[in-house]
């Protein structure tokens, strides 16, 4: 038998331009070196001619020649992130299903919303890791979505705590009663930490304290929604060329300061 000529690695990389277009079109493999190095045209040429033996040899040669090239810190981090995200999603979804099926208490919905933090954050963080090199800055948009669900989880945790404590009215009454028992003439106040105590007056234990705590949590939810809208609008206007880099950076700085202040509250 005459030896079959192997396709060289240079010939395999003839499809570099096409593979980059495919990687950019799929959107999820923009920063993956493996997808960029796939050779579609030579493989398609060999499969159309029916030379499967040459195709197999070419694939094996290409795989062994580029295996060590693919072992980079970036690809290792992506692979470890994918493994950790997959494990977290599988375990958390199993936990969520069990809660939804067997938990018949009033805490079921709030508990499930809290547990959804794990798969949502895992998938979002892994996607940000894969898309960090994207020219379209997808990672920032995905981070905004993750932070919005963080506000949802915060409200769910508040609902969980209030349900366990018997409701907001019962909690306010209990706090007021405890303060009266400690000092009937001058019930102790709830003081803030420094330097907030220099700006905001202490709260009275009871309805006033509970009301301000609920107000602080709900305002963070609305601020997160406004933050999401502003970031997405800024990203869209910048992508369309309607605003330049300087206005974009200014708007992002303003909304980040607004969100930081809301979080501090």
Coordinates of C-alpha atoms in Angstrom, one line a residue:
X1 CA 0.0 0.0 0.0
X2 CA 1.2 3.5 -0.8
X3 CA 1.5 5.8 2.2
X4 CA -1.3 8.3 2.5
X5 CA -0.1 11.9 2.5
X6 CA -1.1 13.6 5.7
X7 CA -2.6 17.1 5.6
X8 CA -0.1 19.4 7.3
X9 CA -1.0 21.7 10.2
X10 CA -0.5 24.7 7.9
X11 CA -3.2 23.3 5.5
X12 CA -5.5 22.7 8.4
X13 CA -5.1 26.3 9.5
X14 CA -6.3 27.5 6.0
X15 CA -9.7 27.7 7.5
X16 CA -8.6 30.2 10.2
X17 CA -10.6 33.1 8.7
X18 CA -13.8 31.0 8.4
X19 CA -13.4 29.6 11.9
X20 CA -13.1 33.1 13.4
X21 CA -16.3 34.1 11.6
X22 CA -18.1 31.1 13.0
X23 CA -16.7 31.8 16.5
X24 CA -17.8 35.4 16.3
X25 CA -21.3 34.4 15.0
X26 CA -21.9 31.9 17.8
X27 CA -21.0 34.6 20.4
X28 CA -20.0 32.1 23.1
X29 CA -16.6 31.2 21.8
X30 CA -15.2 34.7 21.0
X31 CA -12.2 34.2 23.3
X32 CA -11.7 30.5 22.9
X33 CA -8.4 29.7 21.1
X34 CA -9.6 26.2 20.3
X35 CA -12.5 27.4 18.2
X36 CA -10.3 29.9 16.4
X37 CA -7.9 27.1 15.4
X38 CA -10.5 24.7 14.0
X39 CA -9.9 24.0 10.3
X40 CA -13.3 23.6 8.6
X41 CA -12.4 24.0 4.9
X42 CA -9.7 21.2 4.7
X43 CA -11.9 18.8 6.7
X44 CA -14.9 19.5 4.5
X45 CA -12.7 19.0 1.4
X46 CA -11.5 15.6 2.7
X47 CA -15.0 14.4 3.7
X48 CA -16.4 15.4 0.3
X49 CA -13.7 13.3 -1.4
X50 CA -14.4 10.3 0.8
X51 CA -10.9 10.0 2.1
X52 CA -11.9 9.1 5.7
X53 CA -8.6 7.5 6.6
X54 CA -6.7 10.7 5.7
X55 CA -9.3 12.6 7.7
X56 CA -8.7 10.5 10.8
X57 CA -4.9 10.8 10.5
X58 CA -5.2 14.6 10.0
X59 CA -7.5 15.0 13.1
X60 CA -5.2 12.9 15.3
X61 CA -2.1 14.7 14.1
X62 CA -3.7 18.1 14.6
X63 CA -4.9 17.1 18.0
X64 CA -1.6 15.9 19.3
X65 CA 0.3 18.8 17.7
X66 CA -1.9 21.5 19.3
X67 CA -2.7 19.9 22.7
X68 CA 0.1 21.7 24.6
X69 CA -0.7 24.9 22.8
X70 CA -4.1 24.9 24.2
X71 CA -2.9 24.6 27.8
X72 CA -2.8 28.2 28.8
X73 CA -3.7 30.0 32.0
X74 CA -6.8 31.4 30.3
X75 CA -8.1 28.1 29.0
X76 CA -7.4 26.4 32.3
X77 CA -9.4 29.0 34.1
X78 CA -12.2 28.6 31.6
X79 CA -12.2 24.8 31.9
X80 CA -12.2 25.0 35.7
X81 CA -14.9 27.6 35.7
X82 CA -17.1 25.5 33.4
X83 CA -16.6 22.4 35.7
X84 CA -17.4 24.4 38.9
X85 CA -20.4 26.1 37.2
X86 CA -21.8 22.8 35.9
X87 CA -21.4 21.1 39.3
X88 CA -23.1 24.0 41.1
X89 CA -26.0 24.1 38.6
X90 CA -26.6 20.3 38.9
X91 CA -26.5 20.3 42.7
X92 CA -28.6 23.4 43.2
X93 CA -31.2 22.4 40.7
X94 CA -31.6 19.1 42.5
X95 CA -32.0 21.0 45.7
X96 CA -34.5 23.3 44.2
X97 CA -36.6 20.5 42.8
X98 CA -36.7 18.8 46.2
X99 CA -37.7 22.0 47.9
X100 CA -40.5 22.6 45.4
X101 CA -41.8 19.1 45.6
X102 CA -41.6 18.4 49.4
X103 CA -41.6 21.8 51.1
X104 CA -45.3 22.6 51.8
X105 CA -44.7 25.5 54.2
X106 CA -45.1 29.2 53.5
X107 CA -41.4 29.5 53.1
X108 CA -41.3 27.4 49.8
X109 CA -41.4 30.3 47.3
X110 CA -38.9 32.5 49.1
X111 CA -36.6 29.6 49.7
X112 CA -36.7 28.5 46.0
X113 CA -36.0 32.1 44.9
X114 CA -33.0 32.2 47.2
X115 CA -31.7 28.9 45.9
X116 CA -31.9 30.1 42.3
X117 CA -29.0 32.4 43.2
X118 CA -26.6 29.5 42.8
X119 CA -27.3 28.4 39.2
X120 CA -27.9 32.0 38.0
X121 CA -24.7 33.3 39.5
X122 CA -22.7 30.2 38.4
X123 CA -23.8 30.4 34.7
X124 CA -23.5 34.2 34.7
X125 CA -20.0 34.2 36.1
X126 CA -18.8 31.5 33.7
X127 CA -20.3 33.3 30.8
X128 CA -18.4 36.5 31.9
X129 CA -15.2 34.4 32.1
X130 CA -15.7 33.2 28.5
X131 CA -16.7 36.6 27.1
X132 CA -14.2 38.8 29.0
X133 CA -12.2 39.3 25.8
X134 CA -15.3 40.4 23.7
X135 CA -15.1 43.7 22.0
X136 CA -18.8 44.2 22.8
X137 CA -18.3 44.1 26.5
X138 CA -20.9 41.4 27.1
X139 CA -19.4 40.7 30.6
X140 CA -20.5 44.0 31.9
X141 CA -24.1 43.5 30.7
X142 CA -24.3 40.0 32.3
X143 CA -22.9 41.4 35.5
X144 CA -25.8 43.9 35.6
X145 CA -28.3 41.1 35.2
X146 CA -26.7 39.2 38.1
X147 CA -26.8 42.2 40.4
X148 CA -30.5 42.6 39.6
X149 CA -31.2 39.1 40.8
X150 CA -29.1 39.9 43.8
X151 CA -31.8 42.4 44.7
X152 CA -34.5 39.8 44.1
X153 CA -32.6 37.4 46.5
X154 CA -32.4 40.2 49.1
X155 CA -36.2 40.7 49.0
X156 CA -36.7 37.0 49.2
X157 CA -34.5 36.7 52.2
X158 CA -36.4 39.6 53.8
X159 CA -39.7 37.7 53.2
X160 CA -38.2 34.6 54.6
X161 CA -37.1 36.3 57.8
X162 CA -40.4 38.2 58.3
X163 CA -42.4 35.0 57.7
X164 CA -40.3 33.2 60.4
X165 CA -40.7 36.1 62.8
X166 CA -44.5 36.2 62.3
X167 CA -44.8 39.2 60.0
X168 CA -43.8 42.8 60.0
X169 CA -46.6 43.9 62.4
X170 CA -45.8 41.2 64.9
X171 CA -42.1 42.0 64.7
X172 CA -42.7 45.7 65.2
X173 CA -44.9 45.0 68.2
X174 CA -42.3 42.7 69.8
X175 CA -39.5 45.1 69.3
X176 CA -41.5 47.9 70.9
X177 CA -42.5 45.8 73.8
X178 CA -39.0 44.7 74.5
X179 CA -37.8 48.3 74.4
X180 CA -40.6 49.3 76.9
X181 CA -39.6 46.5 79.2
X182 CA -36.0 47.6 79.3
X183 CA -36.8 51.2 80.2
X184 CA -40.4 52.3 80.3
X185 CA -39.6 56.0 80.7
X186 CA -36.9 56.2 78.0
X187 CA -36.9 53.2 75.7
X188 CA -33.5 52.6 74.1
X189 CA -33.1 53.8 70.5
X190 CA -31.4 51.9 67.6
X191 CA -28.2 53.8 66.8
X192 CA -26.4 53.7 63.5
X193 CA -22.7 53.0 63.0
X194 CA -20.2 55.8 62.5
X195 CA -20.2 57.9 60.3
X196 CA -23.9 57.3 59.4
X197 CA -24.9 58.2 63.0
X198 CA -23.7 61.8 62.3
X199 CA -26.2 62.1 59.4
X200 CA -29.2 60.0 60.3
X201 CA -31.0 60.2 63.6
X202 CA -31.5 57.0 65.7
X203 CA -34.6 54.9 65.1
X204 CA -37.2 54.1 67.7
X205 CA -37.5 50.4 68.3
X206 CA -40.7 49.1 66.8
X207 CA -42.7 50.3 63.9
X208 CA -40.3 53.1 62.9
X209 CA -37.3 50.7 62.8
X210 CA -39.1 48.1 60.8
X211 CA -40.5 50.7 58.4
X212 CA -37.1 52.2 57.6
X213 CA -35.5 48.7 57.2
X214 CA -38.1 47.7 54.6
X215 CA -37.7 51.1 52.9
X216 CA -34.0 50.6 52.6
X217 CA -34.4 47.1 51.1
X218 CA -37.1 48.1 48.6
X219 CA -35.2 51.2 47.4
X220 CA -32.2 49.1 46.6
X221 CA -34.4 47.0 44.3
X222 CA -35.6 50.0 42.4
X223 CA -32.1 51.5 42.2
X224 CA -30.8 48.2 40.8
X225 CA -33.5 48.2 38.1
X226 CA -32.6 51.8 37.2
X227 CA -28.9 50.9 37.2
X228 CA -29.7 48.1 34.7
X229 CA -31.6 50.4 32.4
X230 CA -28.9 53.1 32.5
X231 CA -26.1 50.7 31.8
X232 CA -27.9 49.0 28.9
X233 CA -28.9 52.3 27.4
X234 CA -25.4 53.6 27.7
X235 CA -24.0 50.4 26.1
X236 CA -26.5 50.6 23.2
X237 CA -25.8 54.3 22.5
X238 CA -22.1 53.7 22.6
X239 CA -22.4 50.7 20.3
X240 CA -24.5 52.8 17.8
X241 CA -21.9 55.6 17.9
X242 CA -24.3 58.1 19.4
X243 CA -22.1 58.9 22.3
X244 CA -18.3 58.8 22.7
X245 CA -16.1 57.1 25.3
X246 CA -15.9 60.1 27.6
X247 CA -19.7 60.5 28.1
X248 CA -20.0 56.7 28.5
X249 CA -17.4 56.6 31.2
X250 CA -19.1 59.6 33.0
X251 CA -22.5 58.0 32.9
X252 CA -21.1 54.7 34.2
X253 CA -19.3 56.5 37.0
X254 CA -22.5 58.3 38.0
X255 CA -24.7 55.2 38.1
X256 CA -22.0 53.3 40.0
X257 CA -21.9 56.0 42.7
X258 CA -25.7 55.9 42.8
X259 CA -25.8 52.2 43.3
X260 CA -23.0 52.3 45.9
X261 CA -25.0 54.9 47.9
X262 CA -28.1 52.8 47.7
X263 CA -26.2 49.7 48.9
X264 CA -24.8 51.7 51.8
X265 CA -28.3 52.7 52.8

